[in-house]
Amino acid sequence: MEQEKPTIEGPDPATTLAQAAGLAEHLQRIGVQWLPTADAQSAQALATQFHVADEVAPPPQVENTAPSQASPPASAPADVASPTATPAIATPPAAAPSPPTAAPAFAFALQSDTAAASEPYAGPPLAADARAVQLAAFAETVAACTRCEILSKCRTKTVFGEGNVTPRIVFFGEGPGREEDLSGRPFVGKAGQLLTKMIQACKFAREDVYIMNTVKCRPPNNRNPEPTEIENCREYFQAQFQILRPEYIVCLGLVSAQALLQTKLSVGRLRGKFHSYFDSKVLVTYHPSYLLRNPAAKKAAWEDLQLMLRDAGLM
Ligand code: SF4
């Protein structure tokens, strides 16, 4: 008598395909160089998958040159500043403050983010070691910044940001508080402890994600940063995102959400759905400091994170 064959259950093909596509996208974002050894047709298919069909441009070299000397990547979209433009940095909005006291030493053309929704980040992503080198050099530039007269005089240390340089997720806060100002690290006070718990609830460690703020210097008495101070610091967070190009950006609170999305809408209006910053998906939720003052809002914040986790195939 023929025995009944056991049924082996596994993910359905559509799920497997979606997960494979997600992995391929993540590998591309973190700068993994894919070296196909199969036949030419397969190699072409892989190259197309990774959007490098015609040429694989080398990652930009770290140079201590002025922005106007940096060449944009070959595949840069039309809105990237020309290398002959002066400087090759995003033009500040009309309400921008007085000119910066020192131009940052960007080794690449910074994309304008005034019409950033859904546009891909320019050029090929950098490999992890190149990202670390660029971010470290960049942090030194920020440490010497005096664009904001009040903030640069009040600060003890600038707080650039820290974490995985090839992150799936960047948590984007408002600005340093007292503990952060003293330590030079983001989110290390009570709000930071809550953020760490939120990250762990997502089954990540702090080291798996990148954490940074909108302004890099502590506003006195923990006041909100002024619009002019946010605009002064915009180039810095823009450049960080351009290097990191995460799949998800979680804006923590009103200041970071309004700065990144260039909107006046409230957190209540912005949360519960994805927005775009280039091709990163942006989620808006409550700042951990707000959650400490209003514990009832933690449920809503967890719902926001679950939205991201489901989208990322992590739950
Ligand atoms: S907040 Fe940003 S722009 Fe202002 S002084 Fe600090 S680093 Fe410079």
Coordinates of C-alpha atoms and ligand atoms in Angstrom, one line a residue:
M1 CA 0.0 0.0 0.0
E2 CA 1.4 3.4 -1.1
Q3 CA 2.4 5.6 1.9
E4 CA 1.1 9.2 1.9
K5 CA 4.0 11.6 1.4
P6 CA 4.5 14.2 4.1
T7 CA 3.7 17.7 3.2
I8 CA 6.5 20.2 3.7
E9 CA 5.2 23.6 4.4
G10 CA 7.3 26.7 3.6
P11 CA 6.8 30.3 2.5
D12 CA 4.8 30.8 -0.6
P13 CA 6.8 31.7 -3.7
A14 CA 5.5 35.3 -3.7
T15 CA 6.7 35.8 -0.2
T16 CA 10.1 34.3 -1.0
L17 CA 10.4 36.5 -4.1
A18 CA 9.5 39.6 -2.1
Q19 CA 12.1 38.7 0.6
A20 CA 14.8 38.1 -2.0
A21 CA 14.0 41.4 -3.6
G22 CA 14.2 43.1 -0.2
L23 CA 17.6 41.5 0.5
A24 CA 18.9 42.5 -2.9
E25 CA 17.8 46.1 -2.3
H26 CA 19.4 46.2 1.1
L27 CA 22.7 44.8 -0.3
Q28 CA 22.7 47.4 -3.0
R29 CA 22.0 50.2 -0.4
I30 CA 24.9 49.1 1.8
G31 CA 27.4 49.1 -1.1
V32 CA 28.0 45.4 -1.5
Q33 CA 29.8 44.8 -4.7
W34 CA 28.2 41.9 -6.6
L35 CA 30.6 39.9 -8.7
P36 CA 28.7 37.6 -11.0
T37 CA 30.6 34.6 -12.3
A38 CA 27.8 33.2 -14.4
D39 CA 27.3 33.6 -18.1
A40 CA 26.9 37.1 -19.7
Q41 CA 23.2 37.0 -19.8
S42 CA 22.9 36.2 -16.1
A43 CA 25.5 38.8 -15.3
Q44 CA 23.5 41.4 -17.3
A45 CA 20.3 40.4 -15.4
L46 CA 22.1 40.8 -12.1
A47 CA 23.5 44.1 -13.2
T48 CA 20.1 45.3 -14.2
Q49 CA 18.8 44.2 -10.8
F50 CA 21.4 46.3 -9.1
H51 CA 21.0 49.3 -11.5
V52 CA 24.6 49.2 -12.7
A53 CA 24.0 47.8 -16.1
D54 CA 26.4 50.1 -18.1
E55 CA 29.1 50.9 -15.6
V56 CA 30.0 50.4 -12.0
A57 CA 31.4 53.7 -10.8
P58 CA 34.0 53.5 -8.0
P59 CA 32.9 55.1 -4.7
P60 CA 33.9 58.7 -4.4
Q61 CA 37.3 59.2 -2.8
V62 CA 37.5 61.1 0.4
E63 CA 39.2 64.4 -0.4
N64 CA 39.7 67.4 1.7
T65 CA 38.5 69.7 -1.1
A66 CA 35.9 72.4 -1.4
P67 CA 32.5 71.3 -2.5
S68 CA 32.8 73.2 -5.8
Q69 CA 35.7 70.9 -6.8
A70 CA 33.8 67.7 -6.2
S71 CA 32.5 65.9 -9.3
P72 CA 29.0 64.5 -9.2
P73 CA 28.6 60.8 -9.8
A74 CA 28.1 59.7 -13.4
S75 CA 24.6 58.5 -12.7
A76 CA 23.6 61.6 -10.7
P77 CA 20.1 62.8 -11.4
A78 CA 19.4 66.1 -13.1
D79 CA 18.8 67.9 -9.8
V80 CA 22.3 67.3 -8.6
A81 CA 24.4 70.5 -8.7
S82 CA 26.8 70.8 -11.6
P83 CA 30.5 70.5 -10.7
T84 CA 30.9 74.0 -12.0
A85 CA 28.2 75.4 -9.8
T86 CA 29.4 77.3 -6.7
P87 CA 29.0 75.8 -4.3
A88 CA 27.8 72.2 -5.1
I89 CA 25.6 72.2 -2.1
A90 CA 21.9 72.5 -1.7
T91 CA 20.7 76.0 -2.1
P92 CA 19.1 77.2 1.2
P93 CA 15.4 78.1 1.2
A94 CA 14.4 81.7 0.9
A95 CA 14.0 82.0 4.7
A96 CA 17.6 80.8 5.2
P97 CA 19.8 82.6 7.7
S98 CA 23.0 84.5 7.1
P99 CA 25.7 82.7 5.2
P100 CA 27.6 80.0 7.0
T101 CA 30.9 80.9 8.5
A102 CA 32.6 77.9 7.1
A103 CA 31.8 75.6 4.2
P104 CA 31.8 71.9 5.1
A105 CA 34.4 69.8 3.3
F106 CA 32.0 67.6 1.4
A107 CA 33.7 65.2 -0.9
F108 CA 30.6 64.8 -3.0
A109 CA 27.9 66.9 -4.5
L110 CA 25.1 67.3 -2.0
Q111 CA 21.7 66.7 -3.5
S112 CA 19.1 69.3 -3.1
D113 CA 16.3 67.9 -0.9
T114 CA 13.8 70.6 -1.7
A115 CA 12.0 68.1 -4.1
A116 CA 13.3 64.9 -2.6
A117 CA 10.2 62.9 -2.5
S118 CA 10.8 59.5 -4.0
E119 CA 13.9 60.5 -6.0
P120 CA 16.7 58.0 -5.6
Y121 CA 19.8 59.1 -3.7
A122 CA 22.4 60.2 -6.3
G123 CA 25.2 57.9 -7.4
P124 CA 26.2 54.5 -6.2
P125 CA 26.2 53.7 -2.4
L126 CA 29.5 53.7 -0.6
A127 CA 30.9 50.5 0.9
A128 CA 30.9 50.5 4.7
D129 CA 34.6 51.4 5.2
A130 CA 34.3 54.4 2.9
R131 CA 31.2 55.5 4.8
A132 CA 32.9 55.3 8.1
V133 CA 35.9 57.4 6.8
Q134 CA 33.6 60.0 5.3
L135 CA 31.4 60.3 8.4
A136 CA 34.4 60.6 10.7
A137 CA 35.9 63.4 8.6
F138 CA 32.5 65.0 8.5
A139 CA 32.1 64.8 12.3
E140 CA 35.4 66.8 12.6
T141 CA 34.0 69.5 10.3
V142 CA 30.8 69.7 12.5
A143 CA 32.9 69.8 15.7
A144 CA 34.5 73.1 14.4
C145 CA 31.2 74.6 13.2
T146 CA 30.3 78.1 14.4
R147 CA 27.4 78.8 12.1
C148 CA 25.0 79.3 15.0
E149 CA 26.5 82.0 17.2
I150 CA 24.5 81.0 20.3
L151 CA 24.6 77.3 20.0
S152 CA 28.3 77.1 19.2
K153 CA 29.1 79.2 22.3
C154 CA 26.8 77.2 24.6
R155 CA 27.8 73.7 23.6
T156 CA 30.2 71.5 25.4
K157 CA 30.5 69.0 22.5
T158 CA 28.8 68.7 19.2
V159 CA 26.7 65.5 18.9
F160 CA 27.2 64.2 15.4
G161 CA 25.5 60.8 15.5
E162 CA 26.6 57.2 15.9
G163 CA 25.7 53.6 15.0
N164 CA 25.8 51.2 12.1
V165 CA 27.0 52.9 9.0
T166 CA 25.0 50.5 6.8
P167 CA 21.7 50.8 8.7
R168 CA 18.3 49.7 7.6
I169 CA 16.9 52.3 10.0
V170 CA 18.0 55.7 11.1
F171 CA 16.4 57.2 14.2
F172 CA 16.3 61.0 13.7
G173 CA 15.8 63.2 16.8
E174 CA 15.6 66.9 17.5
G175 CA 18.9 68.0 19.2
P176 CA 21.2 67.1 22.1
G177 CA 20.1 67.5 25.7
R178 CA 22.4 68.0 28.7
E179 CA 23.8 64.4 28.9
E180 CA 24.3 64.3 25.2
D181 CA 26.1 67.7 25.2
L182 CA 28.4 66.5 27.9
S183 CA 29.1 63.1 26.3
G184 CA 29.0 64.0 22.6
R185 CA 26.7 61.0 22.0
P186 CA 23.1 61.1 20.9
F187 CA 20.2 59.8 23.1
V188 CA 22.1 58.8 26.3
G189 CA 19.8 60.4 28.9
K190 CA 16.4 59.2 30.1
A191 CA 14.9 59.7 26.7
G192 CA 17.8 57.8 25.2
Q193 CA 17.1 54.9 27.5
L194 CA 13.5 54.8 26.3
L195 CA 14.7 55.0 22.7
T196 CA 17.0 52.0 23.4
K197 CA 14.0 50.1 24.7
M198 CA 12.0 51.0 21.6
I199 CA 14.8 49.8 19.4
Q200 CA 15.1 46.6 21.3
A201 CA 11.3 46.1 21.0
C202 CA 12.0 46.1 17.3
K203 CA 14.5 43.2 17.9
F204 CA 17.4 45.4 17.1
A205 CA 20.3 46.5 19.2
R206 CA 21.4 50.2 19.3
E207 CA 24.5 49.2 17.3
D208 CA 22.3 47.9 14.5
V209 CA 20.8 51.3 13.7
Y210 CA 22.1 54.8 13.3
I211 CA 21.0 57.6 15.7
M212 CA 21.4 61.3 14.9
N213 CA 19.7 64.6 15.5
T214 CA 18.5 67.5 13.4
V215 CA 20.9 70.0 15.1
K216 CA 24.2 69.0 16.4
C217 CA 24.6 71.4 19.3
R218 CA 22.5 71.7 22.4
P219 CA 20.0 74.6 22.5
P220 CA 20.2 76.5 25.8
N221 CA 17.7 75.3 28.5
N222 CA 16.6 72.5 26.1
R223 CA 14.5 75.0 24.1
N224 CA 13.5 73.9 20.6
P225 CA 16.1 74.8 17.9
E226 CA 15.2 78.0 16.0
P227 CA 14.3 77.7 12.3
T228 CA 17.5 79.5 11.4
E229 CA 19.6 77.0 13.5
I230 CA 17.8 74.1 11.7
E231 CA 18.6 75.6 8.3
N232 CA 22.2 76.2 9.4
C233 CA 22.5 72.5 10.3
R234 CA 20.4 71.2 7.3
E235 CA 23.5 70.5 5.1
Y236 CA 24.9 68.2 7.8
F237 CA 21.9 66.0 8.2
Q238 CA 21.3 66.0 4.5
A239 CA 24.9 64.7 3.9
Q240 CA 24.5 62.1 6.6
F241 CA 21.4 60.7 5.0
Q242 CA 23.1 60.8 1.6
I243 CA 26.0 58.7 2.9
L244 CA 23.8 56.3 5.0
R245 CA 20.8 56.1 2.6
P246 CA 18.7 54.0 5.0
E247 CA 15.6 52.1 4.0
Y248 CA 13.7 53.7 6.9
I249 CA 14.0 57.0 8.7
V250 CA 12.1 57.3 12.0
C251 CA 11.5 60.9 12.8
L252 CA 11.2 61.3 16.6
G253 CA 8.9 64.2 17.2
L254 CA 7.8 67.4 15.5
V255 CA 11.1 69.2 15.0
S256 CA 12.8 66.4 13.0
A257 CA 9.7 65.5 11.1
Q258 CA 9.0 69.1 10.0
A259 CA 12.7 69.7 9.2
L260 CA 13.1 66.6 7.1
L261 CA 9.8 66.7 5.3
Q262 CA 9.7 70.5 5.1
T263 CA 6.2 70.7 6.3
K264 CA 4.2 72.5 9.0
L265 CA 1.9 69.5 9.7
S266 CA 1.7 68.2 13.3
V267 CA 2.9 64.8 14.4
G268 CA -0.7 63.7 14.7
R269 CA -1.2 64.4 11.0
L270 CA 2.1 62.9 9.9
R271 CA 2.1 59.6 11.8
G272 CA 0.5 56.4 10.7
K273 CA 1.8 56.4 7.1
F274 CA 5.0 56.5 5.2
H275 CA 6.5 59.6 3.7
S276 CA 9.5 59.9 1.4
Y277 CA 12.9 61.4 1.7
F278 CA 14.7 60.5 -1.5
D279 CA 14.0 56.7 -1.6
S280 CA 14.0 56.3 2.1
K281 CA 10.7 55.6 3.7
V282 CA 10.0 58.1 6.5
L283 CA 7.9 57.3 9.5
V284 CA 6.9 59.9 12.1
T285 CA 6.3 59.1 15.7
Y286 CA 6.5 60.7 19.1
H287 CA 9.8 61.8 20.7
P288 CA 10.8 59.6 23.6
S289 CA 10.9 62.7 25.8
Y290 CA 7.2 63.3 25.0
L291 CA 6.5 59.6 25.8
L292 CA 8.1 60.0 29.2
R293 CA 5.8 62.9 29.9
N294 CA 2.8 61.2 28.3
P295 CA 3.0 57.4 28.8
A296 CA -0.4 56.9 27.3
A297 CA 1.1 57.8 23.9
K298 CA 3.5 54.8 24.0
K299 CA 0.8 52.5 22.5
A300 CA 0.5 54.8 19.5
A301 CA 4.3 54.9 19.1
W302 CA 4.5 51.1 19.2
E303 CA 1.8 51.0 16.5
D304 CA 4.0 53.3 14.4
L305 CA 7.0 51.0 14.8
Q306 CA 4.9 48.0 14.0
L307 CA 3.9 49.6 10.8
M308 CA 7.6 49.8 9.8
L309 CA 8.4 46.3 11.0
R310 CA 5.6 44.8 9.0
D311 CA 6.7 46.8 5.9
A312 CA 10.2 45.6 6.4
G313 CA 9.1 41.9 6.7
L314 CA 10.3 41.8 10.3
M315 CA 7.0 40.8 11.9
Ligands
SF4_1 S1 23.8 73.5 15.4 FE1 24.7 72.8 13.5 S2 25.0 74.5 12.2 FE2 24.6 75.3 14.3 S3 26.7 75.6 15.2 FE3 26.0 73.5 15.7 S4 26.8 72.2 14.1 FE4 26.9 74.3 13.4

